[in-house]
Coordinates of C-alpha atoms in Angstrom, one line a residue:
Chain A
M9 CA 72.4 50.2 61.1
N10 CA 70.5 48.3 58.4
I11 CA 68.0 46.0 60.0
A12 CA 65.4 43.5 58.8
I13 CA 62.4 42.5 61.0
V14 CA 61.1 39.0 60.5
G15 CA 57.9 38.3 62.4
A16 CA 56.3 41.7 62.6
G17 CA 53.8 41.1 65.3
A18 CA 53.4 43.1 68.5
L19 CA 57.1 42.6 69.4
G20 CA 58.7 42.9 66.0
L21 CA 56.7 46.0 65.1
Y22 CA 57.4 47.7 68.4
Y23 CA 61.2 47.2 68.4
G24 CA 61.4 47.9 64.7
A25 CA 59.6 51.2 65.1
I26 CA 61.8 52.2 68.0
L27 CA 65.0 51.4 66.1
Q28 CA 63.7 53.3 63.0
R29 CA 62.8 56.3 65.1
A30 CA 66.4 56.3 66.4
G31 CA 67.8 56.7 62.9
N32 CA 68.4 53.1 61.8
E33 CA 67.2 51.9 58.4
V34 CA 64.6 49.2 59.2
H35 CA 62.9 46.8 56.7
F36 CA 59.8 45.0 57.9
V37 CA 58.6 41.7 56.4
L38 CA 54.8 42.1 56.7
R39 CA 51.8 40.0 56.2
R40 CA 48.6 41.2 58.0
D41 CA 49.8 44.8 58.2
Y42 CA 51.4 45.2 54.8
Q43 CA 48.8 47.4 53.2
A44 CA 48.1 49.6 56.2
I45 CA 51.8 50.2 57.0
T46 CA 53.1 50.7 53.5
Q47 CA 50.2 53.2 52.8
K48 CA 49.8 54.9 56.1
G49 CA 52.8 54.2 58.1
L50 CA 53.1 52.7 61.6
T51 CA 51.7 54.1 64.8
V52 CA 53.0 53.1 68.3
T53 CA 50.9 54.0 71.4
S54 CA 53.0 53.9 74.5
P55 CA 53.0 55.2 78.1
N56 CA 56.4 56.7 77.1
G57 CA 54.7 58.8 74.4
D58 CA 52.8 57.8 71.2
F59 CA 54.6 58.2 67.9
H60 CA 53.9 57.7 64.2
L61 CA 56.4 56.7 61.5
A62 CA 55.0 58.1 58.2
K63 CA 57.3 56.2 55.9
V64 CA 57.9 52.6 56.7
Q65 CA 59.7 50.1 54.4
G66 CA 57.4 47.1 54.2
Y67 CA 57.9 43.9 52.1
R68 CA 55.8 40.9 51.5
D69 CA 58.8 38.8 50.6
P70 CA 62.2 38.9 52.5
A71 CA 63.9 38.3 49.2
E72 CA 63.0 41.9 48.1
I73 CA 65.2 43.3 50.9
D74 CA 68.8 44.3 50.1
A75 CA 71.8 43.4 52.3
V76 CA 71.3 44.1 56.0
D77 CA 73.6 44.0 59.0
L78 CA 71.1 42.5 61.4
V79 CA 68.0 40.3 61.2
L80 CA 65.8 40.7 64.2
I81 CA 63.4 37.7 64.7
G82 CA 60.0 38.3 66.4
L83 CA 58.2 35.4 64.9
K84 CA 55.9 33.4 67.2
T85 CA 57.6 30.1 67.9
F86 CA 54.5 28.1 66.7
A87 CA 55.5 29.4 63.2
N88 CA 59.1 28.2 63.5
R89 CA 58.6 25.7 60.6
R90 CA 58.9 28.9 58.5
L91 CA 61.8 30.5 60.5
V92 CA 64.7 29.4 58.4
E93 CA 62.9 29.9 55.1
L94 CA 62.0 33.5 56.0
T95 CA 65.4 34.3 57.3
T96 CA 67.6 32.7 54.6
P97 CA 67.3 35.5 51.9
L98 CA 68.4 38.0 54.5
M99 CA 71.6 36.3 55.8
Q100 CA 73.9 37.6 53.1
G101 CA 77.4 39.0 53.7
N102 CA 78.2 39.4 57.4
A103 CA 74.6 39.7 58.5
C104 CA 73.9 38.3 62.0
V105 CA 70.6 37.2 63.4
L106 CA 69.1 38.1 66.8
T107 CA 66.1 36.1 67.9
L108 CA 63.9 37.7 70.5
Q109 CA 61.5 34.8 70.4
N110 CA 60.2 33.0 73.6
G111 CA 61.6 29.9 75.1
L112 CA 64.3 27.4 74.1
G113 CA 65.3 26.0 70.7
N114 CA 65.1 29.0 68.5
E115 CA 68.8 29.8 68.3
E116 CA 69.5 26.2 67.6
L117 CA 67.3 26.3 64.5
L118 CA 69.1 29.4 63.2
A119 CA 72.6 28.0 64.1
E120 CA 72.0 24.9 62.2
A121 CA 71.0 26.8 59.1
F122 CA 73.5 29.7 59.3
G123 CA 76.2 28.7 61.7
A124 CA 76.4 29.3 65.4
E125 CA 78.7 32.2 65.1
R126 CA 76.1 34.3 63.3
V127 CA 73.4 33.8 65.9
L128 CA 72.5 35.9 69.0
G129 CA 69.5 35.6 71.2
G130 CA 67.6 37.9 73.5
I131 CA 64.9 37.9 76.1
A132 CA 62.4 40.6 75.8
F133 CA 60.5 41.8 78.8
L134 CA 57.8 43.5 76.7
C135 CA 54.2 44.0 77.2
S136 CA 52.7 44.9 73.8
N137 CA 49.7 44.0 71.6
R138 CA 48.8 44.6 68.0
G139 CA 45.9 47.0 67.5
E140 CA 44.3 47.8 64.1
P141 CA 46.5 47.1 61.1
G142 CA 49.3 49.7 61.3
T143 CA 49.1 50.2 65.0
V144 CA 50.9 48.5 67.9
H145 CA 50.1 49.2 71.5
H146 CA 53.1 49.2 73.9
M147 CA 51.6 48.7 77.4
G148 CA 54.8 48.8 79.4
Q149 CA 58.3 47.5 79.9
G150 CA 60.5 46.5 77.0
R151 CA 63.9 45.7 78.5
I152 CA 66.0 43.2 76.6
R153 CA 68.8 40.9 77.7
L154 CA 70.8 39.6 74.8
G155 CA 73.9 37.5 74.2
E156 CA 75.8 35.2 71.9
F157 CA 74.3 31.7 71.2
G158 CA 77.9 30.4 71.5
G159 CA 78.3 32.1 74.9
G160 CA 80.7 34.7 76.2
L161 CA 80.4 38.5 76.1
S162 CA 81.2 39.6 72.6
Q163 CA 81.9 43.1 71.2
R164 CA 79.0 42.5 68.8
A165 CA 76.6 41.8 71.7
T166 CA 77.8 44.9 73.5
D167 CA 77.3 47.0 70.4
L168 CA 73.8 45.6 69.9
A169 CA 72.9 46.4 73.5
A170 CA 74.2 50.0 72.8
L171 CA 72.0 50.2 69.7
F172 CA 68.9 49.4 71.7
N173 CA 69.9 51.7 74.6
Q174 CA 70.5 54.6 72.2
A175 CA 67.0 53.9 70.9
G176 CA 65.6 54.2 74.4
V177 CA 65.2 50.4 75.1
P178 CA 67.1 49.4 78.2
C179 CA 69.3 46.5 77.1
E180 CA 72.0 44.5 78.7
A181 CA 74.5 42.2 77.0
V182 CA 74.9 39.0 79.0
A183 CA 77.7 36.4 78.8
D184 CA 75.5 33.4 79.5
L185 CA 72.4 33.6 77.2
R186 CA 71.3 30.1 78.3
R187 CA 71.2 31.3 81.9
A188 CA 69.1 34.3 80.9
R189 CA 66.7 32.0 79.0
W190 CA 66.3 29.7 81.9
E191 CA 65.7 32.6 84.2
K192 CA 62.9 33.8 82.0
L193 CA 61.4 30.3 81.9
V194 CA 61.2 30.4 85.7
W195 CA 58.5 33.0 85.2
N196 CA 57.0 31.9 81.8
I197 CA 56.5 28.2 82.6
P198 CA 54.2 28.6 85.6
F199 CA 52.4 31.8 84.8
N200 CA 51.9 31.5 81.0
G201 CA 50.7 27.9 81.3
L202 CA 48.6 28.1 84.4
C203 CA 46.9 31.3 83.3
A204 CA 46.2 29.8 79.8
L205 CA 44.9 26.5 81.4
T206 CA 42.7 28.0 84.1
G207 CA 41.6 31.3 82.6
K208 CA 42.8 33.1 85.7
N209 CA 45.2 36.1 85.6
V210 CA 48.5 36.2 87.6
T211 CA 46.9 38.1 90.5
E212 CA 44.0 35.6 90.9
L213 CA 46.6 32.7 90.8
L214 CA 48.7 34.3 93.5
A215 CA 45.7 35.1 95.7
H216 CA 44.8 31.4 95.9
G217 CA 47.2 29.7 98.4
P218 CA 47.3 26.2 96.9
S219 CA 47.9 27.7 93.4
R220 CA 50.6 30.0 94.7
A221 CA 52.3 26.9 96.3
Q222 CA 52.1 25.2 92.9
I223 CA 53.7 28.2 91.2
V224 CA 56.6 28.1 93.7
A225 CA 57.0 24.4 93.2
I226 CA 57.0 24.7 89.4
M227 CA 59.6 27.5 89.6
G228 CA 61.7 25.1 91.8
E229 CA 61.4 22.4 89.1
V230 CA 62.5 24.8 86.4
I231 CA 65.5 26.2 88.4
A232 CA 66.7 22.7 89.2
A233 CA 66.5 21.7 85.5
G234 CA 68.2 24.9 84.5
N235 CA 71.0 24.4 87.0
A236 CA 71.5 20.9 85.7
Q237 CA 72.4 22.3 82.3
G238 CA 75.7 23.6 83.8
L239 CA 75.0 27.3 83.7
S240 CA 77.9 29.7 84.3
R241 CA 76.4 30.4 87.7
P242 CA 73.6 28.4 89.3
I243 CA 70.2 30.2 89.8
V244 CA 69.7 30.5 93.5
A245 CA 66.3 29.0 94.0
E246 CA 64.9 30.6 97.1
S247 CA 65.9 34.2 96.4
F248 CA 65.1 34.0 92.7
I249 CA 61.6 32.6 93.4
E250 CA 60.9 35.2 96.0
K251 CA 62.0 37.9 93.6
M252 CA 59.8 36.6 90.8
I253 CA 56.8 36.3 93.0
R254 CA 57.3 39.8 94.4
A255 CA 57.6 41.2 90.9
T256 CA 54.5 39.5 89.8
E257 CA 52.5 40.8 92.8
T258 CA 52.9 44.3 91.3
M259 CA 51.4 43.2 88.0
D260 CA 47.8 43.7 88.9
G261 CA 45.5 41.5 86.9
Y262 CA 48.2 40.8 84.3
R263 CA 47.2 38.3 81.6
P264 CA 50.3 36.6 80.1
S265 CA 50.5 36.3 76.3
M266 CA 49.7 32.6 76.3
M267 CA 46.5 33.2 78.2
I268 CA 45.5 35.8 75.6
D269 CA 46.5 33.5 72.8
R270 CA 44.2 30.8 74.3
L271 CA 41.4 33.1 74.9
E272 CA 41.6 34.4 71.3
G273 CA 41.9 31.0 69.9
R274 CA 45.4 31.2 68.6
P275 CA 47.9 28.4 68.9
L276 CA 50.2 28.4 72.0
E277 CA 54.0 28.5 72.0
L278 CA 54.1 25.1 73.7
E279 CA 57.2 23.6 72.1
A280 CA 59.5 26.5 72.9
I281 CA 58.2 27.1 76.4
Y282 CA 57.5 23.5 77.5
G283 CA 58.5 20.9 75.0
V284 CA 62.2 21.9 74.5
P285 CA 62.8 22.7 78.2
L286 CA 61.3 19.4 79.2
A287 CA 63.6 17.6 76.7
R288 CA 66.6 19.6 77.9
A289 CA 65.8 18.6 81.5
A290 CA 65.4 15.0 80.6
E291 CA 68.8 15.0 78.8
H292 CA 70.3 15.9 82.1
G293 CA 68.3 13.3 84.1
M294 CA 65.8 15.8 85.5
E295 CA 62.1 15.2 85.5
M296 CA 60.0 18.3 85.8
V297 CA 56.8 16.5 86.9
R298 CA 54.5 19.4 87.3
V299 CA 55.8 21.1 84.1
G300 CA 55.2 17.8 82.3
M301 CA 51.6 17.7 83.5
L302 CA 51.0 21.3 82.6
H303 CA 52.4 20.8 79.1
A304 CA 50.2 17.7 78.5
L305 CA 47.0 19.6 79.6
L306 CA 47.9 22.7 77.5
E307 CA 48.5 20.5 74.5
L308 CA 45.2 18.7 75.1
G309 CA 43.4 22.0 74.9
E310 CA 45.0 22.8 71.5
S311 CA 42.7 20.2 69.9
D312 CA 39.6 22.4 70.4
Chain B
M28 CA 13.9 -3.9 106.2
N29 CA 13.2 -0.4 107.4
I30 CA 15.5 2.0 105.6
A31 CA 16.0 5.8 105.6
I32 CA 17.6 7.6 102.7
V33 CA 19.6 10.7 103.5
G34 CA 20.8 12.7 100.5
A35 CA 18.1 11.8 97.9
G36 CA 19.9 12.8 94.8
A37 CA 20.5 10.7 91.8
L38 CA 22.2 8.0 93.9
G39 CA 19.9 8.0 96.9
L40 CA 16.7 8.1 94.9
Y41 CA 17.8 5.3 92.6
Y42 CA 18.9 2.8 95.4
G43 CA 16.0 3.8 97.6
A44 CA 13.5 3.1 94.8
I45 CA 15.1 -0.2 94.0
L46 CA 15.0 -1.2 97.6
Q47 CA 11.4 -0.2 98.0
R48 CA 10.4 -2.1 94.8
A49 CA 12.0 -5.2 96.4
G50 CA 9.6 -4.9 99.4
N51 CA 11.5 -2.9 101.9
E52 CA 10.0 0.0 103.8
V53 CA 11.9 3.1 102.6
H54 CA 11.7 6.6 103.9
F55 CA 13.2 9.4 101.9
V56 CA 14.5 12.7 103.3
L57 CA 13.6 15.0 100.5
R58 CA 14.3 18.6 99.6
R59 CA 14.0 19.5 95.9
D60 CA 11.8 16.6 95.1
Y61 CA 9.5 16.6 98.1
Q62 CA 6.4 17.9 96.5
A63 CA 6.7 16.0 93.3
I64 CA 7.4 12.7 95.0
T65 CA 4.9 12.9 97.9
Q66 CA 2.2 13.9 95.5
K67 CA 2.9 11.8 92.3
G68 CA 5.5 9.2 93.4
L69 CA 8.9 8.4 92.0
T70 CA 9.7 7.3 88.5
V71 CA 12.9 5.5 87.5
T72 CA 14.0 5.2 83.9
S73 CA 16.5 2.5 83.3
P74 CA 17.9 0.3 80.6
N75 CA 16.8 -2.6 82.9
G76 CA 13.2 -1.4 82.6
D77 CA 11.5 1.8 83.7
F78 CA 9.3 1.6 86.8
H79 CA 7.1 3.9 88.9
L80 CA 6.5 3.9 92.7
A81 CA 3.1 5.4 93.2
K82 CA 3.3 5.7 97.0
V83 CA 6.6 7.0 98.4
Q84 CA 7.2 8.1 102.0
G85 CA 8.9 11.4 101.8
Y86 CA 9.9 13.8 104.6
R87 CA 11.3 17.2 104.8
D88 CA 12.8 16.6 108.3
P89 CA 14.5 13.3 109.3
A90 CA 13.1 13.7 112.8
E91 CA 9.7 12.8 111.4
I92 CA 10.9 9.3 110.5
D93 CA 10.3 6.5 113.0
A94 CA 13.0 4.0 114.0
V95 CA 14.8 2.4 111.1
D96 CA 17.3 -0.5 110.7
L97 CA 19.5 1.2 108.2
V98 CA 20.4 4.7 107.2
L99 CA 21.7 4.9 103.7
I100 CA 23.7 8.1 102.9
G101 CA 23.7 9.5 99.4
L102 CA 24.6 13.1 100.2
K103 CA 27.1 14.8 98.0
T104 CA 30.2 15.2 100.1
F105 CA 30.4 19.0 99.6
A106 CA 27.3 19.0 101.9
N107 CA 29.1 17.0 104.6
R108 CA 28.9 19.8 107.1
R109 CA 25.2 18.7 107.4
L110 CA 25.9 15.0 107.4
V111 CA 25.8 14.3 111.1
E112 CA 23.0 16.8 111.8
L113 CA 20.8 15.0 109.1
T114 CA 21.7 11.5 110.3
T115 CA 21.5 12.0 114.1
P116 CA 17.6 11.7 114.4
L117 CA 17.7 8.4 112.5
M118 CA 20.4 6.7 114.6
Q119 CA 18.1 5.3 117.3
G120 CA 18.1 1.8 118.7
N121 CA 20.3 -0.5 116.7
A122 CA 20.3 1.4 113.4
C123 CA 23.4 1.3 111.4
V124 CA 24.5 3.7 108.7
L125 CA 25.9 2.8 105.3
T126 CA 27.5 5.7 103.4
L127 CA 27.7 5.3 99.6
Q128 CA 29.3 8.7 99.2
N129 CA 32.4 9.3 97.1
G130 CA 36.0 9.4 98.4
L131 CA 37.5 9.3 101.8
G132 CA 36.6 10.7 105.2
N133 CA 32.8 10.1 105.2
E134 CA 32.9 7.0 107.4
E135 CA 35.1 8.9 109.8
L136 CA 32.6 11.7 110.3
L137 CA 29.9 9.2 111.0
A138 CA 32.1 7.1 113.3
E139 CA 33.0 10.1 115.4
A140 CA 29.3 10.9 115.9
F141 CA 27.8 7.5 116.3
G142 CA 30.6 5.0 117.0
A143 CA 32.7 3.1 114.5
E144 CA 30.8 -0.1 115.1
R145 CA 27.6 1.4 113.6
V146 CA 29.2 2.5 110.4
L147 CA 29.6 0.8 107.0
G148 CA 30.7 2.2 103.8
G149 CA 30.2 1.3 100.2
I150 CA 31.5 2.2 96.7
A151 CA 28.7 2.6 94.2
F152 CA 29.5 2.1 90.5
L153 CA 26.4 3.9 89.4
C154 CA 25.7 6.1 86.4
S155 CA 22.5 8.0 87.2
N156 CA 21.2 11.6 86.9
R157 CA 18.2 13.4 88.4
G158 CA 15.6 14.4 85.8
E159 CA 12.4 16.4 86.5
P160 CA 11.4 16.5 90.2
G161 CA 10.1 13.0 90.9
T162 CA 12.2 11.3 88.2
V163 CA 15.7 9.7 88.3
H164 CA 17.4 8.4 85.2
H165 CA 19.5 5.3 85.6
M166 CA 21.9 5.2 82.7
G167 CA 23.8 2.0 83.6
Q168 CA 25.8 0.0 86.1
G169 CA 24.9 0.2 89.8
R170 CA 27.1 -2.4 91.4
I171 CA 28.1 -1.8 95.0
R172 CA 31.0 -3.0 97.1
L173 CA 30.4 -2.5 100.8
G174 CA 32.1 -3.3 104.1
E175 CA 32.6 -2.4 107.7
F176 CA 34.4 0.9 108.6
G177 CA 36.2 -1.1 111.2
G178 CA 37.3 -3.7 108.7
G179 CA 36.7 -7.4 108.5
L180 CA 33.9 -9.3 106.8
S181 CA 30.9 -9.1 109.1
Q182 CA 27.6 -10.9 109.0
R183 CA 25.9 -7.6 108.9
A184 CA 27.8 -6.6 105.7
T185 CA 27.0 -9.9 104.1
D186 CA 23.3 -9.5 105.0
L187 CA 23.3 -6.0 103.5
A188 CA 24.9 -7.3 100.3
A189 CA 22.2 -9.9 100.1
L190 CA 19.6 -7.2 100.6
F191 CA 20.9 -5.3 97.5
N192 CA 21.4 -8.5 95.5
Q193 CA 17.8 -9.5 96.2
A194 CA 16.7 -6.1 95.0
G195 CA 18.6 -6.6 91.7
V196 CA 21.7 -4.6 92.5
P197 CA 24.9 -6.6 92.2
C198 CA 26.6 -6.2 95.6
E199 CA 29.7 -7.7 97.2
A200 CA 30.7 -7.5 100.8
V201 CA 34.4 -6.8 101.2
A202 CA 36.7 -7.4 104.2
D203 CA 38.9 -4.4 103.5
L204 CA 36.7 -1.3 102.8
R205 CA 39.7 1.0 102.8
R206 CA 41.3 -1.0 99.9
A207 CA 38.0 -0.8 97.9
R208 CA 37.9 3.0 98.5
W209 CA 41.5 3.4 97.3
E210 CA 40.9 1.2 94.3
K211 CA 38.0 3.5 93.4
L212 CA 40.2 6.6 93.9
V213 CA 42.6 5.2 91.3
W214 CA 39.9 5.9 88.7
N215 CA 38.2 8.8 90.3
I216 CA 41.2 11.0 91.0
P217 CA 42.6 11.2 87.4
F218 CA 39.4 11.1 85.4
N219 CA 37.0 13.2 87.6
G220 CA 39.6 15.9 88.0
L221 CA 41.1 16.0 84.6
C222 CA 37.7 16.0 82.9
A223 CA 36.4 18.7 85.1
L224 CA 39.5 20.8 84.7
T225 CA 39.9 20.5 80.9
G226 CA 36.3 20.0 79.8
K227 CA 37.3 16.9 77.9
N228 CA 35.5 13.5 78.3
V229 CA 37.4 10.3 79.2
T230 CA 37.6 9.2 75.6
E231 CA 39.2 12.5 74.5
L232 CA 41.7 12.3 77.4
L233 CA 42.7 8.8 76.5
A234 CA 43.1 9.6 72.8
H235 CA 45.7 12.2 73.6
G236 CA 49.0 10.5 74.2
P237 CA 50.5 12.9 76.8
S238 CA 47.3 13.1 78.7
R239 CA 47.0 9.4 78.8
A240 CA 50.5 9.2 80.1
Q241 CA 49.5 11.7 82.9
I242 CA 46.5 9.5 83.8
V243 CA 48.8 6.5 84.1
A244 CA 51.2 8.5 86.2
I245 CA 48.4 9.8 88.5
M246 CA 47.1 6.3 88.9
G247 CA 50.6 5.2 89.9
E248 CA 50.7 8.0 92.6
V249 CA 47.3 7.0 94.0
I250 CA 48.2 3.3 94.1
A251 CA 51.6 4.0 95.9
A252 CA 49.8 6.2 98.4
G253 CA 47.0 3.6 98.9
N254 CA 49.5 0.8 99.4
A255 CA 51.4 3.0 102.0
Q256 CA 48.2 2.9 104.2
G257 CA 48.9 -0.8 104.9
L258 CA 46.0 -2.3 103.0
S259 CA 45.2 -6.0 103.6
R260 CA 46.7 -6.7 100.2
P261 CA 48.6 -4.2 98.1
I262 CA 47.1 -3.0 94.8
V263 CA 49.3 -4.3 92.0
A264 CA 50.1 -1.1 90.1
E265 CA 50.8 -2.3 86.6
S266 CA 47.9 -4.8 86.2
F267 CA 45.4 -2.6 88.0
I268 CA 46.2 0.5 85.9
E269 CA 45.9 -1.6 82.7
K270 CA 42.6 -2.9 83.9
M271 CA 41.3 0.6 84.7
I272 CA 42.4 2.0 81.3
R273 CA 41.0 -0.8 79.4
A274 CA 37.6 -0.5 81.2
T275 CA 37.6 3.3 80.5
E276 CA 38.2 2.7 76.8
T277 CA 34.8 1.1 76.6
M278 CA 33.1 4.1 78.2
D279 CA 32.7 6.0 74.9
G280 CA 32.5 9.8 75.5
Y281 CA 31.8 9.3 79.2
R282 CA 31.6 12.5 81.3
P283 CA 32.4 11.8 85.0
S284 CA 30.1 13.4 87.6
M285 CA 32.7 16.0 88.6
M286 CA 32.9 17.2 85.0
I287 CA 29.1 17.5 84.9
D288 CA 29.1 19.3 88.3
R289 CA 31.7 21.8 86.9
L290 CA 29.8 22.3 83.6
E291 CA 26.6 22.9 85.5
G292 CA 28.1 25.2 88.0
R293 CA 27.7 23.0 91.1
P294 CA 30.5 22.7 93.7
L295 CA 32.9 19.8 93.3
E296 CA 33.5 17.0 95.8
L297 CA 37.1 18.1 96.2
E298 CA 37.7 17.3 99.9
A299 CA 36.6 13.7 99.7
I300 CA 38.3 12.9 96.4
Y301 CA 41.4 15.0 96.7
G302 CA 41.9 16.7 100.1
V303 CA 41.5 13.8 102.4
P304 CA 43.4 11.3 100.1
L305 CA 46.3 13.8 99.9
A306 CA 46.3 14.2 103.7
R307 CA 46.3 10.4 104.2
A308 CA 49.2 10.1 101.8
A309 CA 51.1 12.8 103.5
E310 CA 50.5 11.1 106.9
H311 CA 52.4 8.1 105.5
G312 CA 55.2 10.2 104.0
M313 CA 53.9 10.0 100.4
E314 CA 53.6 13.1 98.2
M315 CA 51.2 12.7 95.3
V316 CA 52.7 15.5 93.2
R317 CA 50.4 15.5 90.2
V318 CA 47.3 14.9 92.4
G319 CA 48.3 17.9 94.5
M320 CA 48.6 20.1 91.4
L321 CA 45.2 18.8 90.1
H322 CA 43.6 19.5 93.4
A323 CA 45.0 23.1 93.5
L324 CA 43.8 23.9 90.0
L325 CA 40.3 22.4 90.6
E326 CA 40.0 24.4 93.8
L327 CA 41.1 27.5 92.0
G328 CA 38.2 27.0 89.6
E329 CA 35.7 26.9 92.5
S330 CA 36.0 30.6 93.0
D331 CA 34.3 31.4 89.7

């Protein structure tokens, strides 16, 4: 398959490299890593085994890339004002676009520009960081759940899932992408925000009884708001929260991406992870009180 | 009047000095400042005029102090486990005790030890800091509202108010001390906690729309919880909030005491300002959701 990667950060570089290694033709739109990658290739370090791609097709401008079948979006959502501009030159012929960005609202931006029928979204459970230019560190996981923006289980989504699975990335096509996105928010909203705000990692948060109780309460707010959207099946609060907490207890000392972004002085993905979900909740008459407070205090910190 | 000061920090030293200057016999229980004050006296710097007390009666142990009429408590509430122990030797004869400590629960500790009829409480609107040993800096304000723990406007409270007024401290005796304490919490709970948690001063918080909205919402939670206690007169939410916000807008760049405590690595007065008010609210079926979250996150930070 002929694939373009827009937003070649830790996520875009990792999945792009994995797909190229599996025999796909991959084109990377690059900024920071352009020189390193076009000259020396791309290195992935991973607990699954390091590998190096000697020849990588890198571009400064997406307009230089010929027709592709799939545009894979890994752009950080705080750069979404450039999302459509960067993607437009690539959406020729029958190309479809799969956004693996965080949070809500990304598919909508793409659907408005290119038509809902060309848009898929996915949730990536990936732990990776950029290293030196030309190197990406995969620390663990990588599973993807993807689906049609318009809903329903399409052949196209099933084929894309097969593409990732063949490349070694566990991937599941889901019929209700919105439900998958809200499920991910149940984890992202409390842990990303509280870790970024307090500077504590997930283990420190869970070890403190009152903070753990706040995490559970925040998860409850998110699930209630998600269920108010009319998902295909409601998220069952009690068991899902317990599952999330138990999974997080195994992530010893884990620092979510938003905490690292804050510590390293980068902007946070507040709109996609807080702003849009709060608005969606309000549209259905749900007030996520704790989430609103968390959003306000995270946004306050952005002025530093 | 014969007065003992327990908890001679920025507040205890300031009011003690003012009362001694007005002709009262004041005895200070001292720790950090013992040597400096007993040897060189006590200096107050103030926009109302600096002054120096050459001879100050300082003690390391309250048991060394002879019978007094009034014990004035300025102890930080995080040291309340020592409150009764420090006060007991001074509660001889008809001595009464006036606590000017922050938050809720202090009068109760004293009442349990010495009887409710011997306890008064007051809210101090004071901006002062300790300087070098032997020096206290008064930056502004100083007004006190005091009343009987048991409620009602007593002659004793009126006399104490007169004592402060004669010393130059504006002081009002109130019939409903609980109402005065909840009114103060309407300011303290949002501003102390949010400033300590975020490292922003009151002006920065108010300048950020979403944070300002959280402050208003938190004030609303506190007022609702206070009114549920059955105060003599309910606090009128809208006008009181507007008054508090307007007053705070004049406090350019003000950093509340809890923010300074956090910045300087001291413990925070969490139990008196958050823990007890949350418990009082819960006793009356009120959940202060945002206050609970703020309390949890502040407490989490105490483990640093």
